[in-house]
Short mmCIF file of N, CA and C and ligand atoms in Angstrom, two decimals:
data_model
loop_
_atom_site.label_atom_id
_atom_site.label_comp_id
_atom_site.label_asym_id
_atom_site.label_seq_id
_atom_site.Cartn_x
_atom_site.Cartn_y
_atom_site.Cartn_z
N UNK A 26 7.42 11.54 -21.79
CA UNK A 26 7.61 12.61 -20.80
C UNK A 26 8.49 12.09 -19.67
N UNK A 27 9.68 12.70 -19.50
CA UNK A 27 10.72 12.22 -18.62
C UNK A 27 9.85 12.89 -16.92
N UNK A 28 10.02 11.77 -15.91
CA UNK A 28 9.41 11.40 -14.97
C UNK A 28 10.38 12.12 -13.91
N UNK A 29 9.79 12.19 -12.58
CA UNK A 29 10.56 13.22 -11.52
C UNK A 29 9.76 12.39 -10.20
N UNK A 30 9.99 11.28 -9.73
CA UNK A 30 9.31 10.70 -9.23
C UNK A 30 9.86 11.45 -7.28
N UNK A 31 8.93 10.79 -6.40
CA UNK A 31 8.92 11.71 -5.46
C UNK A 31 8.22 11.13 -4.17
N UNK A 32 9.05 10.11 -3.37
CA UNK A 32 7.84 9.73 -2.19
C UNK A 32 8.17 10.34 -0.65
N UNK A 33 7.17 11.31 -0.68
CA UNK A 33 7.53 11.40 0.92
C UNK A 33 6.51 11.33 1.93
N UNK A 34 6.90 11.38 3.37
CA UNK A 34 5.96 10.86 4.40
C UNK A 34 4.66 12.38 4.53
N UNK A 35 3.62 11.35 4.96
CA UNK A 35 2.18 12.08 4.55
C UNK A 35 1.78 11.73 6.12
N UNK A 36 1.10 12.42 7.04
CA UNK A 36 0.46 12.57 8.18
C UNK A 36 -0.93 11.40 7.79
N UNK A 37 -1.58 10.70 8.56
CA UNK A 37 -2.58 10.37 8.77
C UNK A 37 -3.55 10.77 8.31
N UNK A 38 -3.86 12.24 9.53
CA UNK A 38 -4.62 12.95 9.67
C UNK A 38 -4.77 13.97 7.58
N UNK A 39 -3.66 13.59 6.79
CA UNK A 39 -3.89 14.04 5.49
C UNK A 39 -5.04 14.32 4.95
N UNK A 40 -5.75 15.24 4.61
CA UNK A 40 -6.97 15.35 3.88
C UNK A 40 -7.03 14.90 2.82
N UNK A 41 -5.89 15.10 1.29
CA UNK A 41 -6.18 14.32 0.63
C UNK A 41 -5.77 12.92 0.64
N UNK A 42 -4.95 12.13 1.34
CA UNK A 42 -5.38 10.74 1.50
C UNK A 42 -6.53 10.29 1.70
N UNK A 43 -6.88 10.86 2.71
CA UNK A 43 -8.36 10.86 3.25
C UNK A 43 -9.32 10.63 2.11
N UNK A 44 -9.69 11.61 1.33
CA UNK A 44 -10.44 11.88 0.35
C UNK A 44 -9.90 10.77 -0.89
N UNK A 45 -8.86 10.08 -1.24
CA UNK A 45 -8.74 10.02 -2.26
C UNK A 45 -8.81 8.14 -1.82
N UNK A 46 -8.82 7.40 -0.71
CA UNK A 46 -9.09 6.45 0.22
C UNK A 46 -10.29 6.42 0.18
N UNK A 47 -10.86 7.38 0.56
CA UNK A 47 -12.46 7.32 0.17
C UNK A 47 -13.33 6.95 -0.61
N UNK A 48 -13.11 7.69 -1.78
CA UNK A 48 -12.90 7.49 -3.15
C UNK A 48 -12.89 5.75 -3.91
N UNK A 49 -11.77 5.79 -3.48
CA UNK A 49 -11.23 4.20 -4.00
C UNK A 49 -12.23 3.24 -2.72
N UNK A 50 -12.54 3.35 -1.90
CA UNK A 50 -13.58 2.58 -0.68
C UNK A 50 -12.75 1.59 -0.40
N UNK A 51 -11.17 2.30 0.37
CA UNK A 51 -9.92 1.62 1.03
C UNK A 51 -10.52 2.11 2.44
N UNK A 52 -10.17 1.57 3.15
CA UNK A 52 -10.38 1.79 4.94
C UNK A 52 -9.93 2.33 5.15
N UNK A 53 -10.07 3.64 5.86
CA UNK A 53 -9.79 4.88 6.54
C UNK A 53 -10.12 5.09 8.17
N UNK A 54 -10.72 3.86 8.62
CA UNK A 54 -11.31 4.12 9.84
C UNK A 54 -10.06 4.52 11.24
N UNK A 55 -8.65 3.59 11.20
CA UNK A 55 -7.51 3.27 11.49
C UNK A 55 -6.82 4.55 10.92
N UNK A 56 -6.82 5.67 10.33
CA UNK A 56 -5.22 6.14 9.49
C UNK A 56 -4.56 6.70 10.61
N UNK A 57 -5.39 7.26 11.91
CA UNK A 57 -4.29 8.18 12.75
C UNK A 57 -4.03 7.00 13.83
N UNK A 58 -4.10 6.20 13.95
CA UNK A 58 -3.60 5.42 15.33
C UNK A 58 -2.42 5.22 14.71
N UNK A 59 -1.55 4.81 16.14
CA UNK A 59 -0.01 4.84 16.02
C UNK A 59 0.32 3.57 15.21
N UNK A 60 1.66 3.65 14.63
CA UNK A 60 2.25 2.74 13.86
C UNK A 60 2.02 2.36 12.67
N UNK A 61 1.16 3.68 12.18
CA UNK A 61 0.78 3.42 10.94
C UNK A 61 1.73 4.84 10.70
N UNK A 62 2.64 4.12 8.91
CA UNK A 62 3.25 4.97 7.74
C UNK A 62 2.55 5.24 6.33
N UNK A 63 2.30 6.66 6.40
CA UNK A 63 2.04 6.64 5.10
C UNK A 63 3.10 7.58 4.69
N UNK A 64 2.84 7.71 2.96
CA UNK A 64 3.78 8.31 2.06
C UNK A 64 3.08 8.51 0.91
N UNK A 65 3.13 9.99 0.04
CA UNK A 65 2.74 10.07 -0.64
C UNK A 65 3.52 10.24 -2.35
N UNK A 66 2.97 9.94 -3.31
CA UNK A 66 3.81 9.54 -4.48
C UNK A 66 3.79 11.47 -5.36
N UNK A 67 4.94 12.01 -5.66
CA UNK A 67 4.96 12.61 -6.84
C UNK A 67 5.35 12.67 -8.26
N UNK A 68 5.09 13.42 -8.54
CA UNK A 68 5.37 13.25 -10.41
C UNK A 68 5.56 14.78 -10.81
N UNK A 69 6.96 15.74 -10.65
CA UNK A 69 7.24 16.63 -10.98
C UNK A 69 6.30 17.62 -10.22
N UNK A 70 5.99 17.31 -9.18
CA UNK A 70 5.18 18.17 -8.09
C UNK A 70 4.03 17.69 -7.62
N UNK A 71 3.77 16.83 -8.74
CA UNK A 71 1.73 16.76 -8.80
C UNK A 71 1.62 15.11 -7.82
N UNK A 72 0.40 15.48 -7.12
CA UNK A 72 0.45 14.57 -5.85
C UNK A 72 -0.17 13.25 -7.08
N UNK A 73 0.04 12.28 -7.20
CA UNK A 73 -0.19 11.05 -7.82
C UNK A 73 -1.26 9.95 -7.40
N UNK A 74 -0.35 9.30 -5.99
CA UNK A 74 -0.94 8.59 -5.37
C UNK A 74 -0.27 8.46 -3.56
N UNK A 75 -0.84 7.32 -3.24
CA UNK A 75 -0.46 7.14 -2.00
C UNK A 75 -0.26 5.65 -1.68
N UNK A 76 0.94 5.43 -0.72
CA UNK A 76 0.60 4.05 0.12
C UNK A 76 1.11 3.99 1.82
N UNK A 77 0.79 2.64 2.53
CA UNK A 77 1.09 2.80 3.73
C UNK A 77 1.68 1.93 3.98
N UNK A 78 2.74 1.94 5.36
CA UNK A 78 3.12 0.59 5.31
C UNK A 78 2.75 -0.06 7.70
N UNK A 79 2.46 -0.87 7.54
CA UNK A 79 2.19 -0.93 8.95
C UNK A 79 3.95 -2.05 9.54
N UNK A 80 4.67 -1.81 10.05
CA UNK A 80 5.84 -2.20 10.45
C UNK A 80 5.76 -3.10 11.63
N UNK A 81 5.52 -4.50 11.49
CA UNK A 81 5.98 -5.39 13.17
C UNK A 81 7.15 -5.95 13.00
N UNK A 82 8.25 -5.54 13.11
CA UNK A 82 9.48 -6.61 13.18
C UNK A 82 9.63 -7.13 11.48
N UNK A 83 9.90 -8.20 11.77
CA UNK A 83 10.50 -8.70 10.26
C UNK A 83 8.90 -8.56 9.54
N UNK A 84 8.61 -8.55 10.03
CA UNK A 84 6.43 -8.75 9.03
C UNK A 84 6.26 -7.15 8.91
N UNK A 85 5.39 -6.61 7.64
CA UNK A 85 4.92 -5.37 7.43
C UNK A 85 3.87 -5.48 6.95
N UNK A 86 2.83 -4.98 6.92
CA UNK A 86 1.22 -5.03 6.25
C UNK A 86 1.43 -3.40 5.04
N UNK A 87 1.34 -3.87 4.02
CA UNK A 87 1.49 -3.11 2.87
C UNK A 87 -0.30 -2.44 3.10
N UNK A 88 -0.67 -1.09 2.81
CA UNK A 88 -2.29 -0.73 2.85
C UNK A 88 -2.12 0.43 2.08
N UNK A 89 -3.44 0.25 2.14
CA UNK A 89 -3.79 2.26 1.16
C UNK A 89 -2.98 2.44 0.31
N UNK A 90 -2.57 1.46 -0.64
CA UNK A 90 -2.26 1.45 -2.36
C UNK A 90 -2.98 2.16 -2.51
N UNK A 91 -3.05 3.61 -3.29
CA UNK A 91 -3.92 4.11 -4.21
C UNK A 91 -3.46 4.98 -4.74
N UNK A 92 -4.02 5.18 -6.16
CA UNK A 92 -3.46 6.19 -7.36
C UNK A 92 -5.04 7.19 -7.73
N UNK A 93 -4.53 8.22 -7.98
CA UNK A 93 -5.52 9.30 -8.09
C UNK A 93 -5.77 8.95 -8.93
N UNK A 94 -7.59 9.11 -9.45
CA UNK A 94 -8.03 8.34 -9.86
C UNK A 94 -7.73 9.09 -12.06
N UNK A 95 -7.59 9.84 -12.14
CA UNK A 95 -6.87 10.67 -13.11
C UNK A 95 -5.76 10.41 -13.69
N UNK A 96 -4.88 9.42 -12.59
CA UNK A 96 -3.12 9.59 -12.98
C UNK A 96 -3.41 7.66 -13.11
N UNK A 97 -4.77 7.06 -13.13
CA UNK A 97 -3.69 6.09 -13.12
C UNK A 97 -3.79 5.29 -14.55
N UNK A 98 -3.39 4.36 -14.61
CA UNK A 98 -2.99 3.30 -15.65
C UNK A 98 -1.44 4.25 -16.50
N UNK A 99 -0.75 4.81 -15.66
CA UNK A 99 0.70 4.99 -16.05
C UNK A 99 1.72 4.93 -15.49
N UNK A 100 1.95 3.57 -14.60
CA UNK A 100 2.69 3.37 -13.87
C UNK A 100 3.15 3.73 -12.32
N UNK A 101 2.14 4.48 -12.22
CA UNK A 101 1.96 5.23 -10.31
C UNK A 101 2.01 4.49 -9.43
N UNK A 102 0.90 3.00 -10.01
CA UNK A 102 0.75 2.15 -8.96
C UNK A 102 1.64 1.49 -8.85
N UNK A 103 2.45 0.59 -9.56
CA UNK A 103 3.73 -0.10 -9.57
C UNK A 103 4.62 0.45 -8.83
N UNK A 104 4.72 1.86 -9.16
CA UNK A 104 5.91 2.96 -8.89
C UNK A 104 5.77 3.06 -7.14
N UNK A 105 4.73 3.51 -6.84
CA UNK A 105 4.26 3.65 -5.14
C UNK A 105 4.68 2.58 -4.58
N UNK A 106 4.05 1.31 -5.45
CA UNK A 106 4.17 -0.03 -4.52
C UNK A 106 5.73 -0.28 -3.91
N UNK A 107 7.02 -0.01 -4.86
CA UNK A 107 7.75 -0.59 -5.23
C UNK A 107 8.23 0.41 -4.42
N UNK A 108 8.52 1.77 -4.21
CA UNK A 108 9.05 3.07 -3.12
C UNK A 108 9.00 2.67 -1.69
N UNK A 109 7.34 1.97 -1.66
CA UNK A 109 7.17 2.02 0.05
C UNK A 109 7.99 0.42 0.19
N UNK A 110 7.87 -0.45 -0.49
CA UNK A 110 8.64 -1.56 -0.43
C UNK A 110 9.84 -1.22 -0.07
N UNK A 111 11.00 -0.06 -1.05
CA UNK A 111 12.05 0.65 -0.43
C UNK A 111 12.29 0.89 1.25
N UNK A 112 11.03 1.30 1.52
CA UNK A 112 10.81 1.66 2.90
C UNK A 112 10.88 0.99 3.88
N UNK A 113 10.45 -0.29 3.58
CA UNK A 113 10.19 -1.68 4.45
C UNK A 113 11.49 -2.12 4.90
N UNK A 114 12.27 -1.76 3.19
CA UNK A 114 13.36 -3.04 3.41
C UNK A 114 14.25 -2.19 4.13
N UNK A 115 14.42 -0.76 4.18
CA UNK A 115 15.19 -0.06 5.33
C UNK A 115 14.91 0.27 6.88
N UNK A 116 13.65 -0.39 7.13
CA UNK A 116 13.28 -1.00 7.99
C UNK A 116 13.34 -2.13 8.81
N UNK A 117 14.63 -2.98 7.82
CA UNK A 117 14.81 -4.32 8.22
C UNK A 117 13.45 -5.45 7.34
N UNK A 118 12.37 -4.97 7.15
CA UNK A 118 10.88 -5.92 6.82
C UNK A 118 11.71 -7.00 6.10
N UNK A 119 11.42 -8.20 6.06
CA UNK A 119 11.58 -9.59 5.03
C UNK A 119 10.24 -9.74 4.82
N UNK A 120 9.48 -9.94 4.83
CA UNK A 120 7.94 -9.88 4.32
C UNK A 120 6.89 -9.41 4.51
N UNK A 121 6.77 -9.14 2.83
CA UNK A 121 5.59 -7.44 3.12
C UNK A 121 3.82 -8.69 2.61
N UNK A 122 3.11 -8.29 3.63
CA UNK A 122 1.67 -8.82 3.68
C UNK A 122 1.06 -7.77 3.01
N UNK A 123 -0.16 -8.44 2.56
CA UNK A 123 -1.17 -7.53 1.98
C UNK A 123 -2.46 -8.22 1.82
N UNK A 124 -3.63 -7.38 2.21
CA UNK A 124 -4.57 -7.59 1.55
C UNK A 124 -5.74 -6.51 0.65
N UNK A 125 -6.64 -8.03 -0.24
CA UNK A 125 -7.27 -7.07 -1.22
C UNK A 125 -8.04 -7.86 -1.54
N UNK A 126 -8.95 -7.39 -2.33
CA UNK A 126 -10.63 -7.69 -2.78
C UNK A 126 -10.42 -8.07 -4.15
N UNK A 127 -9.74 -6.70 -5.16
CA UNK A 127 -10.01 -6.83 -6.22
C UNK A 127 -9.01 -6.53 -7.03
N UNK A 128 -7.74 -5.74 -6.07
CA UNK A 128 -6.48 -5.65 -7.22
C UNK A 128 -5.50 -7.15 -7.04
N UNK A 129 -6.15 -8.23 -7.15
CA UNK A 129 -5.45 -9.38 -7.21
C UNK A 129 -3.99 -9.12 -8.40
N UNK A 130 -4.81 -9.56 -9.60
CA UNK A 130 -3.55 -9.57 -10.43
C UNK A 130 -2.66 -7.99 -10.58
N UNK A 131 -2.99 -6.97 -9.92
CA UNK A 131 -2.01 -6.08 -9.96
C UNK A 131 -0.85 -6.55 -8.91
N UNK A 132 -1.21 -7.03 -8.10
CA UNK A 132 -0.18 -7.48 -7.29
C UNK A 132 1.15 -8.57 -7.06
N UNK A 133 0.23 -9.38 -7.85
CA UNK A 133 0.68 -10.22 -8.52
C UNK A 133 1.88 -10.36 -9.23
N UNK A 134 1.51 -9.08 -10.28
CA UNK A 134 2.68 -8.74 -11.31
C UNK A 134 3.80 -8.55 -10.65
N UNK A 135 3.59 -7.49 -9.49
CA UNK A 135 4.64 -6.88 -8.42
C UNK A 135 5.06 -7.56 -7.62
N UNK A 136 5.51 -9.36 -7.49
CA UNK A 136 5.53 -10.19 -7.26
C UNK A 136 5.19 -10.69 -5.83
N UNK A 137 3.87 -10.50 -5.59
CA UNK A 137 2.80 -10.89 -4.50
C UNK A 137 2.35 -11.87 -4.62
N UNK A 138 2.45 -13.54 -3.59
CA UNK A 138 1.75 -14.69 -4.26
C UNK A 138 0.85 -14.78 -2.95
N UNK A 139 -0.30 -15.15 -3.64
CA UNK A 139 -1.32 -15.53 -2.07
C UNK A 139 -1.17 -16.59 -1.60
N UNK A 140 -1.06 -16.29 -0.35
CA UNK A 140 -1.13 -17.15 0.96
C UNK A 140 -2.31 -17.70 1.44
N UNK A 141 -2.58 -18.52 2.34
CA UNK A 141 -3.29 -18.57 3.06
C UNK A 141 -4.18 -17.95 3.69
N UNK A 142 -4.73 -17.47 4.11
CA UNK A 142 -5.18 -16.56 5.16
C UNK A 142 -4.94 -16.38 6.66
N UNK A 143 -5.48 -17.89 7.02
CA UNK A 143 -5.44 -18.64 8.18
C UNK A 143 -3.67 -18.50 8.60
N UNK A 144 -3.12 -19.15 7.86
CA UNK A 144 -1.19 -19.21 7.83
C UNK A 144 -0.57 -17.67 8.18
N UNK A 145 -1.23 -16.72 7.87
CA UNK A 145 -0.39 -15.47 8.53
C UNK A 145 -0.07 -15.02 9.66
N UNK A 146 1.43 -14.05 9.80
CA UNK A 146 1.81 -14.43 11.10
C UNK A 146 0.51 -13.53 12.04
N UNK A 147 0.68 -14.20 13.20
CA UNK A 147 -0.38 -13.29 14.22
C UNK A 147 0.11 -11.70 14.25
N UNK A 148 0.79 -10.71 14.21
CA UNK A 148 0.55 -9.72 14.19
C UNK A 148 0.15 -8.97 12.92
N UNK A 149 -0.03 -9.71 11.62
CA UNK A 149 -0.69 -9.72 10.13
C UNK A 149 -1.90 -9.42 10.73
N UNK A 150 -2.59 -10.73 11.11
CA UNK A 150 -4.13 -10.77 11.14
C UNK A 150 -4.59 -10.41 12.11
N UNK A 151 -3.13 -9.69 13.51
CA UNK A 151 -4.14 -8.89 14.27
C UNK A 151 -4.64 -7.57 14.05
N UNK A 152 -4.03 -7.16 12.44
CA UNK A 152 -4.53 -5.66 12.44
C UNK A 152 -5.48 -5.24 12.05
N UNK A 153 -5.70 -4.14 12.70
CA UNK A 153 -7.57 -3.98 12.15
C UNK A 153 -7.75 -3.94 10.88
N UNK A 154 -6.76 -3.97 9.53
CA UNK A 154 -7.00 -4.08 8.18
C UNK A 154 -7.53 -5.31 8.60
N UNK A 155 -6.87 -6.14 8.90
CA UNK A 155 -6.95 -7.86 8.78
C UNK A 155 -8.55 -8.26 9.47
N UNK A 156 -8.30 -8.08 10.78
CA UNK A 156 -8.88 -8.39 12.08
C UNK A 156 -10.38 -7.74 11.80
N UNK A 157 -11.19 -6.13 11.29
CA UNK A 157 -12.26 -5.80 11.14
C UNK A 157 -12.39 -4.81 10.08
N UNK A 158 -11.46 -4.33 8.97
CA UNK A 158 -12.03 -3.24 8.50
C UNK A 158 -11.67 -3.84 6.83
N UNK A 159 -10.94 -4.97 6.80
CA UNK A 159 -10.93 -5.48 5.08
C UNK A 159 -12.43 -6.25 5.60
N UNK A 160 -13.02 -6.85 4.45
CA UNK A 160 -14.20 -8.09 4.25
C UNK A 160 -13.20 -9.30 4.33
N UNK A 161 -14.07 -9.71 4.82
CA UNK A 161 -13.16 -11.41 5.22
C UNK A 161 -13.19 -11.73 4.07
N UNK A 162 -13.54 -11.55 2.70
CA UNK A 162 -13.17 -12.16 1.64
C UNK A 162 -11.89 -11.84 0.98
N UNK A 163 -11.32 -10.65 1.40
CA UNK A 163 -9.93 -10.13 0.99
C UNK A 163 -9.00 -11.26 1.53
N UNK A 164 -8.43 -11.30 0.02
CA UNK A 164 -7.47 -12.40 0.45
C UNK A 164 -5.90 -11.74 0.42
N UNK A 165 -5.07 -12.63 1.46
CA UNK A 165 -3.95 -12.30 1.51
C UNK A 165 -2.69 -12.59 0.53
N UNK A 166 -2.07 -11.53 0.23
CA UNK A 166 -0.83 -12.14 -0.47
C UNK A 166 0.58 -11.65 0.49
N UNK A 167 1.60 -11.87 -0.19
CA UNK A 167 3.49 -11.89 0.69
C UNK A 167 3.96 -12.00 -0.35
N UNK A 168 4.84 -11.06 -0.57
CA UNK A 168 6.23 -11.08 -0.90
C UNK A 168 7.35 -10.81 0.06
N UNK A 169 8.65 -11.83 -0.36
CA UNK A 169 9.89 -11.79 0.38
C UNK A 169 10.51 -10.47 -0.17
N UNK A 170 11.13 -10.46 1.09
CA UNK A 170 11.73 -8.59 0.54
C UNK A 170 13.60 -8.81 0.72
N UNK A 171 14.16 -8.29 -0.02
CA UNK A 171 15.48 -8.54 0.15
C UNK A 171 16.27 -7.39 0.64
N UNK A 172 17.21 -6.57 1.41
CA UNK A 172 17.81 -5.37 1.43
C UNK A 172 19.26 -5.79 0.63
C1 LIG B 225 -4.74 -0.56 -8.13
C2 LIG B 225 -4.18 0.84 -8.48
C3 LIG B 225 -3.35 1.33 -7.29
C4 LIG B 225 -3.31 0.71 -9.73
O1 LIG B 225 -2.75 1.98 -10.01
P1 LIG B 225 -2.25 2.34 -11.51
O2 LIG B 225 -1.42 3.57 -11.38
O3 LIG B 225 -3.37 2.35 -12.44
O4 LIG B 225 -1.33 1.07 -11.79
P2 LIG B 225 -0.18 0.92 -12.88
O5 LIG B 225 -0.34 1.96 -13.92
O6 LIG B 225 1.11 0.79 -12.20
O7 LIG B 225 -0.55 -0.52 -13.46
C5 LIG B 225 -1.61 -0.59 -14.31
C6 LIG B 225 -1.92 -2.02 -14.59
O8 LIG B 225 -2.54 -2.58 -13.44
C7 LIG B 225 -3.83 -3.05 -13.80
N1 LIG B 225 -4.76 -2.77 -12.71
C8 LIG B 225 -5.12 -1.57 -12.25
N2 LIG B 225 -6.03 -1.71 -11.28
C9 LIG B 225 -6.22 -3.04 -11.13
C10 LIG B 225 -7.06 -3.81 -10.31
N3 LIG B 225 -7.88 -3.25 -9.39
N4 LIG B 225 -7.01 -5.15 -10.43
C11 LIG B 225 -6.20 -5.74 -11.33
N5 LIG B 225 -5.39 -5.05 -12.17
C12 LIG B 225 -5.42 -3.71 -12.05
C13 LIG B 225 -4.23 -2.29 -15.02
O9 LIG B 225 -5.15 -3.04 -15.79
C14 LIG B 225 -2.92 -2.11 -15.74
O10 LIG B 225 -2.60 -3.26 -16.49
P3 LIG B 225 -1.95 -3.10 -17.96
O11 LIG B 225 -0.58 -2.50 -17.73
O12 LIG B 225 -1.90 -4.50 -18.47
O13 LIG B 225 -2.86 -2.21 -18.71
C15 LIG B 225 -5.30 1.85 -8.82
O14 LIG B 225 -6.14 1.30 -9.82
C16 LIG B 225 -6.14 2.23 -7.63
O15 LIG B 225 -5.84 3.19 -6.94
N6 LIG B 225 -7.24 1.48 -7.38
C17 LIG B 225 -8.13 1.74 -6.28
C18 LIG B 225 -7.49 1.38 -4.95
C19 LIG B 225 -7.08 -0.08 -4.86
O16 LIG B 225 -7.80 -0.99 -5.30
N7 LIG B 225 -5.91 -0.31 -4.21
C20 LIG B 225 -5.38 -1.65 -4.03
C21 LIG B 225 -5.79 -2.26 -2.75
S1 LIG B 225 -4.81 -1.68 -1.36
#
């Protein structure tokens, strides 16, 4: 089935982000404070998934990866990841941060290597993903971003 892919910017305040964040038990506590981007993924109309990107200067915190829970294992998640990455790098970003619990090796693939924790730059780990609303066991990964 030939694909019609589709990312555009999604409000915070979004209900189904909201709901579909929920769902997946991604942190939602943060979506409307300032400086947070989200964007949502289509597929010939139909809402897919979602991601966010948080923007400091050359550093970006990648968040709220998520694919409806229906659409995924067909490429949504890759596809999202790889759009808002688009986003970063027209943003100027050289390295996109992330953290996570349990999609380790998805990230991986999408060439994410973990870091340190401790080693990230200070406006990484001052965000409330980082700072109080991931589990301190979420570990961090980076990829270099090229424009
Ligand atoms: C992680 C997630 C975004 C992947 O979306 P998707 O559309 O299924 O991903 P894709 O189809 O692009 O890739 C699928 C591949 O990723 C793997 N994968 C999916 N979820 C994974 C996870 N949590 N951990 C490790 N691998 C995962 C699948 O096994 C599959 O591998 P395969 O191709 O060898 O079968 C989706 O499972 C999701 O929304 N999960 C809940 C939210 C979440 O954990 N987000 C990440 C933290 S921000």
């Amino acid at each position: 089935m030939s694909r019609q892919l589709d990312l555009q910017p999604v409000a915070g305040t979004d209900g189904d982000l909201l709901a579909t964040l929920q769902a997946a038990s991604l942190p939602t506590d943060d979506l409307t404070e300032s400086g947070r981007n989200f964007f949502q993924l289509s597929d010939q109309g139909r809402k897919v998934g979602f991601g966010g990107l948080e923007i400091y200067g050359q550093h970006a915190l990648l968040r709220s990866v998520v694919v409806v829970p229906e659409h995924r294992g067909h490429g949504y998640g890759a596809a999202v990841t790889n759009l808002v990455l688009d986003q970063a790098i027209g943003h100027g970003v050289r390295t996109v941060y992330l953290l996570t619990v349990s999609a380790t090796s998805f990230f991986q693939r999408l060439g994410f290597a973990q870091v340190d924790r401790a080693a990230g730059p200070a406006a990484i780990l001052q965000t409330r993903q980082a700072a109080s609303l991931c589990p301190a066991s979420a570990a961090l990964f980076a990829r270099t971003i090229k424009g």
